[in-house]
PDB file of C-alpha atoms in Angstrom:
ATOM      1  CA  MET A 152      33.766 -81.235 -17.418  1.00  0.00           C
ATOM      2  CA  ALA A 153      30.918 -78.615 -17.426  1.00  0.00           C
ATOM      3  CA  ILE A 154      30.870 -75.469 -15.629  1.00  0.00           C
ATOM      4  CA  ILE A 155      27.597 -75.380 -13.006  1.00  0.00           C
ATOM      5  CA  LYS A 156      27.257 -71.808 -12.648  1.00  0.00           C
ATOM      6  CA  PRO A 157      25.841 -70.901  -8.984  1.00  0.00           C
ATOM      7  CA  PHE A 158      22.624 -69.597  -8.795  1.00  0.00           C
ATOM      8  CA  VAL A 159      22.331 -66.079  -7.571  1.00  0.00           C
ATOM      9  CA  ALA A 160      19.133 -63.650  -7.822  1.00  0.00           C
ATOM     10  CA  ALA A 161      18.166 -60.395  -6.040  1.00  0.00           C
ATOM     11  CA  ARG A 162      15.103 -59.354  -4.315  1.00  0.00           C
ATOM     12  CA  ARG A 163      14.603 -55.633  -3.683  1.00  0.00           C
ATOM     13  CA  PHE A 164      12.409 -53.739  -1.244  1.00  0.00           C
ATOM     14  CA  SER A 165      11.243 -50.279  -1.006  1.00  0.00           C
ATOM     15  CA  THR A 166       9.690 -48.257   1.794  1.00  0.00           C
ATOM     16  CA  THR A 167      10.299 -44.795   3.520  1.00  0.00           C
ATOM     17  CA  ALA A 168      11.772 -44.230   6.794  1.00  0.00           C
ATOM     18  CA  GLY A 169       8.575 -42.781   7.537  1.00  0.00           C
ATOM     19  CA  ASP A 170       7.700 -46.524   8.002  1.00  0.00           C
ATOM     20  CA  GLY A 171      10.254 -47.182  10.751  1.00  0.00           C
ATOM     21  CA  THR A 172       9.556 -46.987  14.426  1.00  0.00           C
ATOM     22  CA  GLY A 173      11.812 -46.900  17.608  1.00  0.00           C
ATOM     23  CA  THR A 174      14.220 -44.590  18.157  1.00  0.00           C
ATOM     24  CA  GLY A 175      18.375 -44.383  18.316  1.00  0.00           C
ATOM     25  CA  ALA A 176      20.191 -47.571  18.050  1.00  0.00           C
ATOM     26  CA  THR A 177      16.661 -49.594  18.453  1.00  0.00           C
ATOM     27  CA  PHE A 178      15.136 -48.168  14.819  1.00  0.00           C
ATOM     28  CA  ASN A 179      13.830 -50.637  12.608  1.00  0.00           C
ATOM     29  CA  ILE A 180      11.592 -51.069   9.517  1.00  0.00           C
ATOM     30  CA  LEU A 181       9.580 -53.554   9.708  1.00  0.00           C
ATOM     31  CA  ALA A 182       9.550 -56.639   6.731  1.00  0.00           C
ATOM     32  CA  THR A 183       6.096 -56.325   6.655  1.00  0.00           C
ATOM     33  CA  ALA A 184       6.097 -52.418   5.989  1.00  0.00           C
ATOM     34  CA  THR A 185       8.216 -52.638   2.911  1.00  0.00           C
ATOM     35  CA  THR A 186       7.092 -53.700  -0.897  1.00  0.00           C
ATOM     36  CA  ASN A 187       8.318 -56.199  -2.812  1.00  0.00           C
ATOM     37  CA  ASP A 188       9.424 -55.707  -6.850  1.00  0.00           C
ATOM     38  CA  ALA A 189       6.076 -56.850  -7.966  1.00  0.00           C
ATOM     39  CA  GLY A 190       5.112 -54.184  -6.083  1.00  0.00           C
ATOM     40  CA  VAL A 191       3.229 -55.980  -2.968  1.00  0.00           C
ATOM     41  CA  ALA A 192       3.543 -55.907   1.079  1.00  0.00           C
ATOM     42  CA  ALA A 193       6.459 -58.575   1.505  1.00  0.00           C
ATOM     43  CA  THR A 194       5.861 -60.975   4.287  1.00  0.00           C
ATOM     44  CA  ALA A 195       9.380 -61.601   5.026  1.00  0.00           C
ATOM     45  CA  PHE A 196      12.757 -60.692   3.958  1.00  0.00           C
ATOM     46  CA  PRO A 197      14.337 -63.812   2.496  1.00  0.00           C
ATOM     47  CA  VAL A 198      17.421 -65.049   4.013  1.00  0.00           C
ATOM     48  CA  PRO A 199      20.306 -63.042   2.288  1.00  0.00           C
ATOM     49  CA  THR A 200      24.056 -64.325   1.337  1.00  0.00           C
ATOM     50  CA  TYR A 201      24.841 -60.223   1.437  1.00  0.00           C
ATOM     51  CA  TYR A 202      22.501 -57.516   1.263  1.00  0.00           C
ATOM     52  CA  ASN A 203      22.981 -53.634   0.201  1.00  0.00           C
ATOM     53  CA  LEU A 204      20.947 -50.718   1.778  1.00  0.00           C
ATOM     54  CA  TYR A 205      20.036 -47.430  -0.676  1.00  0.00           C
ATOM     55  CA  ILE A 206      18.938 -44.319   1.870  1.00  0.00           C
ATOM     56  CA  ASN A 207      17.899 -41.730  -0.436  1.00  0.00           C
ATOM     57  CA  ALA A 208      19.665 -44.051  -3.554  1.00  0.00           C
ATOM     58  CA  GLN A 209      22.861 -43.693  -2.003  1.00  0.00           C
ATOM     59  CA  ILE A 210      24.480 -46.960  -1.136  1.00  0.00           C
ATOM     60  CA  GLN A 211      25.141 -47.429   2.484  1.00  0.00           C
ATOM     61  CA  THR A 212      28.394 -48.888   4.735  1.00  0.00           C
ATOM     62  CA  SER A 213      28.091 -52.083   6.130  1.00  0.00           C
ATOM     63  CA  ASP A 214      28.288 -50.891   9.595  1.00  0.00           C
ATOM     64  CA  THR A 215      25.003 -48.676   9.037  1.00  0.00           C
ATOM     65  CA  SER A 216      22.338 -52.034   9.032  1.00  0.00           C
ATOM     66  CA  THR A 217      21.747 -55.089  10.317  1.00  0.00           C
ATOM     67  CA  LEU A 218      19.283 -56.966   8.977  1.00  0.00           C
ATOM     68  CA  THR A 219      17.040 -60.234  10.084  1.00  0.00           C
ATOM     69  CA  THR A 220      14.201 -62.088   8.083  1.00  0.00           C
ATOM     70  CA  ALA A 221      11.656 -59.411  10.164  1.00  0.00           C
ATOM     71  CA  ALA A 222      13.148 -56.531   9.859  1.00  0.00           C
ATOM     72  CA  ILE A 223      15.990 -54.078   9.202  1.00  0.00           C
ATOM     73  CA  THR A 224      17.820 -51.717  12.041  1.00  0.00           C
ATOM     74  CA  ILE A 225      19.014 -48.557  11.182  1.00  0.00           C
ATOM     75  CA  PRO A 226      20.184 -47.220  14.314  1.00  0.00           C
ATOM     76  CA  ASP A 227      19.414 -43.353  14.589  1.00  0.00           C
ATOM     77  CA  GLY A 228      17.167 -43.882  11.116  1.00  0.00           C
ATOM     78  CA  ASP A 229      14.462 -41.932  12.876  1.00  0.00           C
ATOM     79  CA  THR A 230      16.638 -38.778  12.647  1.00  0.00           C
ATOM     80  CA  LEU A 231      16.366 -38.894   8.739  1.00  0.00           C
ATOM     81  CA  ASP A 232      13.093 -37.474   6.838  1.00  0.00           C
ATOM     82  CA  ASP A 233       9.840 -39.655   6.887  1.00  0.00           C
ATOM     83  CA  ALA A 234       9.882 -39.141   3.349  1.00  0.00           C
ATOM     84  CA  THR A 235      13.067 -40.735   2.463  1.00  0.00           C
ATOM     85  CA  PRO A 236      13.344 -43.752   0.695  1.00  0.00           C
ATOM     86  CA  ILE A 237      14.585 -46.815   1.972  1.00  0.00           C
ATOM     87  CA  ILE A 238      15.654 -49.653  -0.901  1.00  0.00           C
ATOM     88  CA  ILE A 239      16.920 -53.191   0.609  1.00  0.00           C
ATOM     89  CA  GLU A 240      18.441 -54.925  -1.666  1.00  0.00           C
ATOM     90  CA  ILE A 241      19.116 -58.791  -0.440  1.00  0.00           C
ATOM     91  CA  VAL A 242      21.481 -61.362  -2.861  1.00  0.00           C
ATOM     92  CA  VAL A 243      20.162 -64.844  -2.276  1.00  0.00           C
ATOM     93  CA  THR A 244      21.448 -67.940  -3.592  1.00  0.00           C
TER      94      THR A 244
END
């Protein structure tokens, strides 16, 4: 019997904390405020199998954010410096 490997790929999106809106628990960054791996403005995030969030190059725990195809919500992200880099790595299958 042949082994069939599953398709797995990653999509990365970058932005800075200054591109977010809202305060406290409602701070979010819209997908349209990010750029993708090709350096092009994103229109939406893909539906993830799972995702990793990096704030200032540090991976964050899963309780730090929630992701939809329209935005990522980072509670209290408004307390970050506006220049803080944000990377969202979305794994899709």
